[in-house]
């Protein structure tokens, strides 16, 4: 968000920092209670605020609310690959795989080594039946992060699907 004169954090950024600590401890309802009263404030231009609110919504399985909050965060900070990746994850959870893939691709365009976004893209491709592309994404994830269990599992599943097609 905009920083007032003197470089101090805005009220909304301070709330967002508090929410970050609560989210890390799994206190999603506390974050929602803390942030919801401020989400319609016209002065609130903190991308972190809306991202943290969306994280809590997602973890409480309030996916429509999460999507709205991530989209608001992205409207404030349109070049932020972390918000793009989080939005891709929310679309994935809603089974909107093509939108998930599209948002993960945007995150990767801005940061090609963002292996979490690459993993989300691979999972979306897999769910769309695009197994060759999924396999390529998981190979790339494992090059960057060889111990990624999820990527190992999806890579093997994609290989099996490709074998079945032969």
PDB file of C-alpha atoms in Angstrom:
ATOM      1  CA  UNK A   1       0.000   0.000   0.000  1.00  0.00           C
ATOM      2  CA  UNK A   2       0.905   3.667  -0.173  1.00  0.00           C
ATOM      3  CA  UNK A   3       3.322   4.662   2.563  1.00  0.00           C
ATOM      4  CA  UNK A   4       2.576   7.937   4.337  1.00  0.00           C
ATOM      5  CA  UNK A   5       5.334  10.564   4.622  1.00  0.00           C
ATOM      6  CA  UNK A   6       8.272   9.283   6.644  1.00  0.00           C
ATOM      7  CA  UNK A   7       8.096   5.769   5.211  1.00  0.00           C
ATOM      8  CA  UNK A   8       5.981   4.238   7.971  1.00  0.00           C
ATOM      9  CA  UNK A   9       3.482   1.528   7.096  1.00  0.00           C
ATOM     10  CA  UNK A  10      -0.138   2.408   6.429  1.00  0.00           C
ATOM     11  CA  UNK A  11      -2.745   1.242   8.923  1.00  0.00           C
ATOM     12  CA  UNK A  12      -3.794  -1.442   6.415  1.00  0.00           C
ATOM     13  CA  UNK A  13      -0.237  -2.688   5.938  1.00  0.00           C
ATOM     14  CA  UNK A  14       0.153  -2.925   9.724  1.00  0.00           C
ATOM     15  CA  UNK A  15      -3.063  -4.971   9.911  1.00  0.00           C
ATOM     16  CA  UNK A  16      -1.755  -7.149   7.071  1.00  0.00           C
ATOM     17  CA  UNK A  17       1.515  -7.799   8.930  1.00  0.00           C
ATOM     18  CA  UNK A  18      -0.449  -8.858  12.011  1.00  0.00           C
ATOM     19  CA  UNK A  19      -2.588 -11.095   9.767  1.00  0.00           C
ATOM     20  CA  UNK A  20       0.547 -12.684   8.257  1.00  0.00           C
ATOM     21  CA  UNK A  21       1.691 -13.808  11.716  1.00  0.00           C
ATOM     22  CA  UNK A  22      -1.787 -15.139  12.564  1.00  0.00           C
ATOM     23  CA  UNK A  23      -2.068 -17.002   9.236  1.00  0.00           C
ATOM     24  CA  UNK A  24       1.311 -18.669   9.836  1.00  0.00           C
ATOM     25  CA  UNK A  25      -0.106 -20.006  13.117  1.00  0.00           C
ATOM     26  CA  UNK A  26      -3.333 -21.240  11.472  1.00  0.00           C
ATOM     27  CA  UNK A  27      -5.528 -18.601  13.138  1.00  0.00           C
ATOM     28  CA  UNK A  28      -7.658 -17.977  10.045  1.00  0.00           C
ATOM     29  CA  UNK A  29     -10.869 -16.978  11.831  1.00  0.00           C
ATOM     30  CA  UNK A  30      -8.913 -14.362  13.818  1.00  0.00           C
ATOM     31  CA  UNK A  31      -7.514 -12.951  10.573  1.00  0.00           C
ATOM     32  CA  UNK A  32     -10.989 -12.775   9.032  1.00  0.00           C
ATOM     33  CA  UNK A  33     -12.338 -11.003  12.150  1.00  0.00           C
ATOM     34  CA  UNK A  34      -9.370  -8.608  12.134  1.00  0.00           C
ATOM     35  CA  UNK A  35      -9.443  -7.704   8.428  1.00  0.00           C
ATOM     36  CA  UNK A  36     -13.061  -8.001   7.238  1.00  0.00           C
ATOM     37  CA  UNK A  37     -14.203  -4.736   8.902  1.00  0.00           C
ATOM     38  CA  UNK A  38     -11.607  -2.862   6.771  1.00  0.00           C
ATOM     39  CA  UNK A  39     -11.970  -4.600   3.407  1.00  0.00           C
ATOM     40  CA  UNK A  40     -14.401  -2.059   1.936  1.00  0.00           C
ATOM     41  CA  UNK A  41     -12.502   1.012   3.187  1.00  0.00           C
ATOM     42  CA  UNK A  42     -11.895   3.197   0.115  1.00  0.00           C
ATOM     43  CA  UNK A  43      -8.445   4.196   1.478  1.00  0.00           C
ATOM     44  CA  UNK A  44      -7.316   0.562   1.691  1.00  0.00           C
ATOM     45  CA  UNK A  45      -4.759   0.032  -1.072  1.00  0.00           C
ATOM     46  CA  UNK A  46      -2.703  -2.669   0.645  1.00  0.00           C
ATOM     47  CA  UNK A  47      -2.185  -5.661  -1.629  1.00  0.00           C
ATOM     48  CA  UNK A  48      -0.764  -7.587   1.339  1.00  0.00           C
ATOM     49  CA  UNK A  49      -3.974  -6.916   3.301  1.00  0.00           C
ATOM     50  CA  UNK A  50      -6.155  -8.481   0.598  1.00  0.00           C
ATOM     51  CA  UNK A  51      -3.699 -11.337  -0.008  1.00  0.00           C
ATOM     52  CA  UNK A  52      -3.678 -12.267   3.708  1.00  0.00           C
ATOM     53  CA  UNK A  53      -7.471 -12.032   3.903  1.00  0.00           C
ATOM     54  CA  UNK A  54      -7.698 -14.320   0.865  1.00  0.00           C
ATOM     55  CA  UNK A  55      -5.266 -16.829   2.437  1.00  0.00           C
ATOM     56  CA  UNK A  56      -7.570 -17.068   5.456  1.00  0.00           C
ATOM     57  CA  UNK A  57     -10.671 -17.418   3.306  1.00  0.00           C
ATOM     58  CA  UNK A  58      -8.985 -20.164   1.267  1.00  0.00           C
ATOM     59  CA  UNK A  59      -8.002 -22.040   4.400  1.00  0.00           C
ATOM     60  CA  UNK A  60     -11.585 -21.828   5.694  1.00  0.00           C
ATOM     61  CA  UNK A  61     -12.782 -23.148   2.285  1.00  0.00           C
ATOM     62  CA  UNK A  62     -14.495 -19.857   1.444  1.00  0.00           C
ATOM     63  CA  UNK A  63     -13.198 -20.016  -2.125  1.00  0.00           C
ATOM     64  CA  UNK A  64     -15.449 -17.373  -3.697  1.00  0.00           C
ATOM     65  CA  UNK A  65     -14.416 -14.886  -1.004  1.00  0.00           C
ATOM     66  CA  UNK A  66     -10.773 -15.915  -1.508  1.00  0.00           C
ATOM     67  CA  UNK A  67     -10.990 -15.334  -5.267  1.00  0.00           C
ATOM     68  CA  UNK A  68     -12.489 -11.866  -4.745  1.00  0.00           C
ATOM     69  CA  UNK A  69      -9.820 -10.910  -2.211  1.00  0.00           C
ATOM     70  CA  UNK A  70      -6.947 -12.213  -4.397  1.00  0.00           C
ATOM     71  CA  UNK A  71      -8.364 -10.337  -7.391  1.00  0.00           C
ATOM     72  CA  UNK A  72      -8.535  -7.147  -5.296  1.00  0.00           C
ATOM     73  CA  UNK A  73      -4.914  -7.707  -4.186  1.00  0.00           C
ATOM     74  CA  UNK A  74      -3.872  -8.165  -7.815  1.00  0.00           C
ATOM     75  CA  UNK A  75      -5.732  -4.992  -8.867  1.00  0.00           C
ATOM     76  CA  UNK A  76      -3.621  -3.089  -6.310  1.00  0.00           C
ATOM     77  CA  UNK A  77      -0.340  -4.849  -7.251  1.00  0.00           C
ATOM     78  CA  UNK A  78      -0.852  -6.223 -10.790  1.00  0.00           C
ATOM     79  CA  UNK A  79       2.754  -7.391 -11.276  1.00  0.00           C
ATOM     80  CA  UNK A  80       3.003  -9.471  -8.080  1.00  0.00           C
ATOM     81  CA  UNK A  81       3.797 -13.129  -8.989  1.00  0.00           C
ATOM     82  CA  UNK A  82       2.988 -14.404  -5.466  1.00  0.00           C
ATOM     83  CA  UNK A  83      -0.545 -13.021  -5.655  1.00  0.00           C
ATOM     84  CA  UNK A  84      -0.900 -14.465  -9.182  1.00  0.00           C
ATOM     85  CA  UNK A  85       0.219 -17.883  -7.906  1.00  0.00           C
ATOM     86  CA  UNK A  86      -2.177 -17.682  -4.944  1.00  0.00           C
ATOM     87  CA  UNK A  87      -5.020 -16.782  -7.306  1.00  0.00           C
ATOM     88  CA  UNK A  88      -4.010 -19.730  -9.534  1.00  0.00           C
ATOM     89  CA  UNK A  89      -4.223 -22.007  -6.469  1.00  0.00           C
ATOM     90  CA  UNK A  90      -7.691 -20.702  -5.596  1.00  0.00           C
ATOM     91  CA  UNK A  91      -8.917 -21.303  -9.166  1.00  0.00           C
ATOM     92  CA  UNK A  92      -7.419 -24.803  -8.960  1.00  0.00           C
ATOM     93  CA  UNK A  93      -9.294 -25.534  -5.726  1.00  0.00           C
ATOM     94  CA  UNK A  94     -12.521 -24.373  -7.428  1.00  0.00           C
ATOM     95  CA  UNK A  95     -11.727 -26.819 -10.253  1.00  0.00           C
ATOM     96  CA  UNK A  96     -11.384 -23.919 -12.715  1.00  0.00           C
ATOM     97  CA  UNK A  97      -8.289 -25.490 -14.217  1.00  0.00           C
ATOM     98  CA  UNK A  98      -7.922 -23.361 -17.355  1.00  0.00           C
ATOM     99  CA  UNK A  99      -8.114 -20.145 -15.293  1.00  0.00           C
ATOM    100  CA  UNK A 100      -5.653 -21.668 -12.826  1.00  0.00           C
ATOM    101  CA  UNK A 101      -3.221 -22.469 -15.643  1.00  0.00           C
ATOM    102  CA  UNK A 102      -3.602 -18.990 -17.135  1.00  0.00           C
ATOM    103  CA  UNK A 103      -2.808 -17.269 -13.812  1.00  0.00           C
ATOM    104  CA  UNK A 104       0.131 -19.618 -13.087  1.00  0.00           C
ATOM    105  CA  UNK A 105       1.525 -18.795 -16.561  1.00  0.00           C
ATOM    106  CA  UNK A 106       1.292 -15.070 -15.744  1.00  0.00           C
ATOM    107  CA  UNK A 107       3.196 -15.655 -12.488  1.00  0.00           C
ATOM    108  CA  UNK A 108       5.865 -17.586 -14.408  1.00  0.00           C
ATOM    109  CA  UNK A 109       6.137 -14.875 -17.082  1.00  0.00           C
ATOM    110  CA  UNK A 110       7.128 -12.508 -14.302  1.00  0.00           C
ATOM    111  CA  UNK A 111       9.329 -15.049 -12.449  1.00  0.00           C
ATOM    112  CA  UNK A 112      10.318 -18.149 -14.501  1.00  0.00           C
ATOM    113  CA  UNK A 113      12.061 -19.809 -11.520  1.00  0.00           C
ATOM    114  CA  UNK A 114       8.961 -19.663  -9.294  1.00  0.00           C
ATOM    115  CA  UNK A 115       8.692 -23.429  -8.826  1.00  0.00           C
ATOM    116  CA  UNK A 116       5.466 -23.228  -6.772  1.00  0.00           C
ATOM    117  CA  UNK A 117       3.725 -21.515  -9.692  1.00  0.00           C
ATOM    118  CA  UNK A 118       5.197 -24.118 -12.053  1.00  0.00           C
ATOM    119  CA  UNK A 119       3.793 -26.856  -9.792  1.00  0.00           C
ATOM    120  CA  UNK A 120       0.320 -25.272  -9.826  1.00  0.00           C
ATOM    121  CA  UNK A 121       0.539 -25.030 -13.626  1.00  0.00           C
ATOM    122  CA  UNK A 122       1.524 -28.697 -13.846  1.00  0.00           C
ATOM    123  CA  UNK A 123      -1.392 -29.765 -11.635  1.00  0.00           C
ATOM    124  CA  UNK A 124      -3.823 -27.690 -13.703  1.00  0.00           C
ATOM    125  CA  UNK A 125      -2.477 -29.240 -16.931  1.00  0.00           C
ATOM    126  CA  UNK A 126      -2.815 -32.692 -15.381  1.00  0.00           C
ATOM    127  CA  UNK A 127      -6.460 -32.078 -14.413  1.00  0.00           C
ATOM    128  CA  UNK A 128      -7.124 -30.804 -17.945  1.00  0.00           C
ATOM    129  CA  UNK A 129      -5.728 -34.046 -19.418  1.00  0.00           C
ATOM    130  CA  UNK A 130      -2.675 -32.263 -20.848  1.00  0.00           C
ATOM    131  CA  UNK A 131      -0.295 -34.899 -19.491  1.00  0.00           C
ATOM    132  CA  UNK A 132       2.737 -34.127 -21.680  1.00  0.00           C
ATOM    133  CA  UNK A 133       2.711 -30.462 -20.586  1.00  0.00           C
ATOM    134  CA  UNK A 134       2.084 -31.516 -16.975  1.00  0.00           C
ATOM    135  CA  UNK A 135       5.068 -33.868 -17.123  1.00  0.00           C
ATOM    136  CA  UNK A 136       7.276 -31.072 -18.503  1.00  0.00           C
ATOM    137  CA  UNK A 137       6.239 -28.750 -15.655  1.00  0.00           C
ATOM    138  CA  UNK A 138       6.918 -31.353 -12.965  1.00  0.00           C
ATOM    139  CA  UNK A 139      10.314 -32.156 -14.493  1.00  0.00           C
ATOM    140  CA  UNK A 140      11.138 -28.432 -14.261  1.00  0.00           C
ATOM    141  CA  UNK A 141       9.868 -28.241 -10.658  1.00  0.00           C
ATOM    142  CA  UNK A 142      12.040 -31.203  -9.675  1.00  0.00           C
ATOM    143  CA  UNK A 143      15.104 -29.617 -11.304  1.00  0.00           C
ATOM    144  CA  UNK A 144      14.605 -26.594  -9.029  1.00  0.00           C
ATOM    145  CA  UNK A 145      13.392 -28.516  -5.974  1.00  0.00           C
ATOM    146  CA  UNK A 146      14.362 -32.229  -6.143  1.00  0.00           C
ATOM    147  CA  UNK A 147      12.643 -33.101  -2.841  1.00  0.00           C
ATOM    148  CA  UNK A 148       9.173 -31.870  -3.855  1.00  0.00           C
ATOM    149  CA  UNK A 149       7.022 -34.929  -3.026  1.00  0.00           C
ATOM    150  CA  UNK A 150       3.908 -33.575  -4.723  1.00  0.00           C
ATOM    151  CA  UNK A 151       5.846 -32.982  -7.941  1.00  0.00           C
ATOM    152  CA  UNK A 152       7.276 -36.539  -7.779  1.00  0.00           C
ATOM    153  CA  UNK A 153       3.763 -37.975  -7.352  1.00  0.00           C
ATOM    154  CA  UNK A 154       2.212 -35.924 -10.151  1.00  0.00           C
ATOM    155  CA  UNK A 155       5.174 -36.638 -12.459  1.00  0.00           C
ATOM    156  CA  UNK A 156       4.654 -40.385 -11.980  1.00  0.00           C
ATOM    157  CA  UNK A 157       0.888 -40.046 -12.496  1.00  0.00           C
ATOM    158  CA  UNK A 158       1.448 -38.054 -15.705  1.00  0.00           C
ATOM    159  CA  UNK A 159       3.941 -40.673 -16.959  1.00  0.00           C
ATOM    160  CA  UNK A 160       1.364 -43.428 -16.327  1.00  0.00           C
ATOM    161  CA  UNK A 161      -1.336 -41.491 -18.211  1.00  0.00           C
ATOM    162  CA  UNK A 162       1.023 -40.998 -21.164  1.00  0.00           C
ATOM    163  CA  UNK A 163       1.879 -44.738 -21.161  1.00  0.00           C
ATOM    164  CA  UNK A 164      -1.834 -45.624 -21.173  1.00  0.00           C
ATOM    165  CA  UNK A 165      -2.338 -43.463 -24.271  1.00  0.00           C
ATOM    166  CA  UNK A 166       0.258 -45.433 -26.269  1.00  0.00           C
TER     167      UNK A 166
END
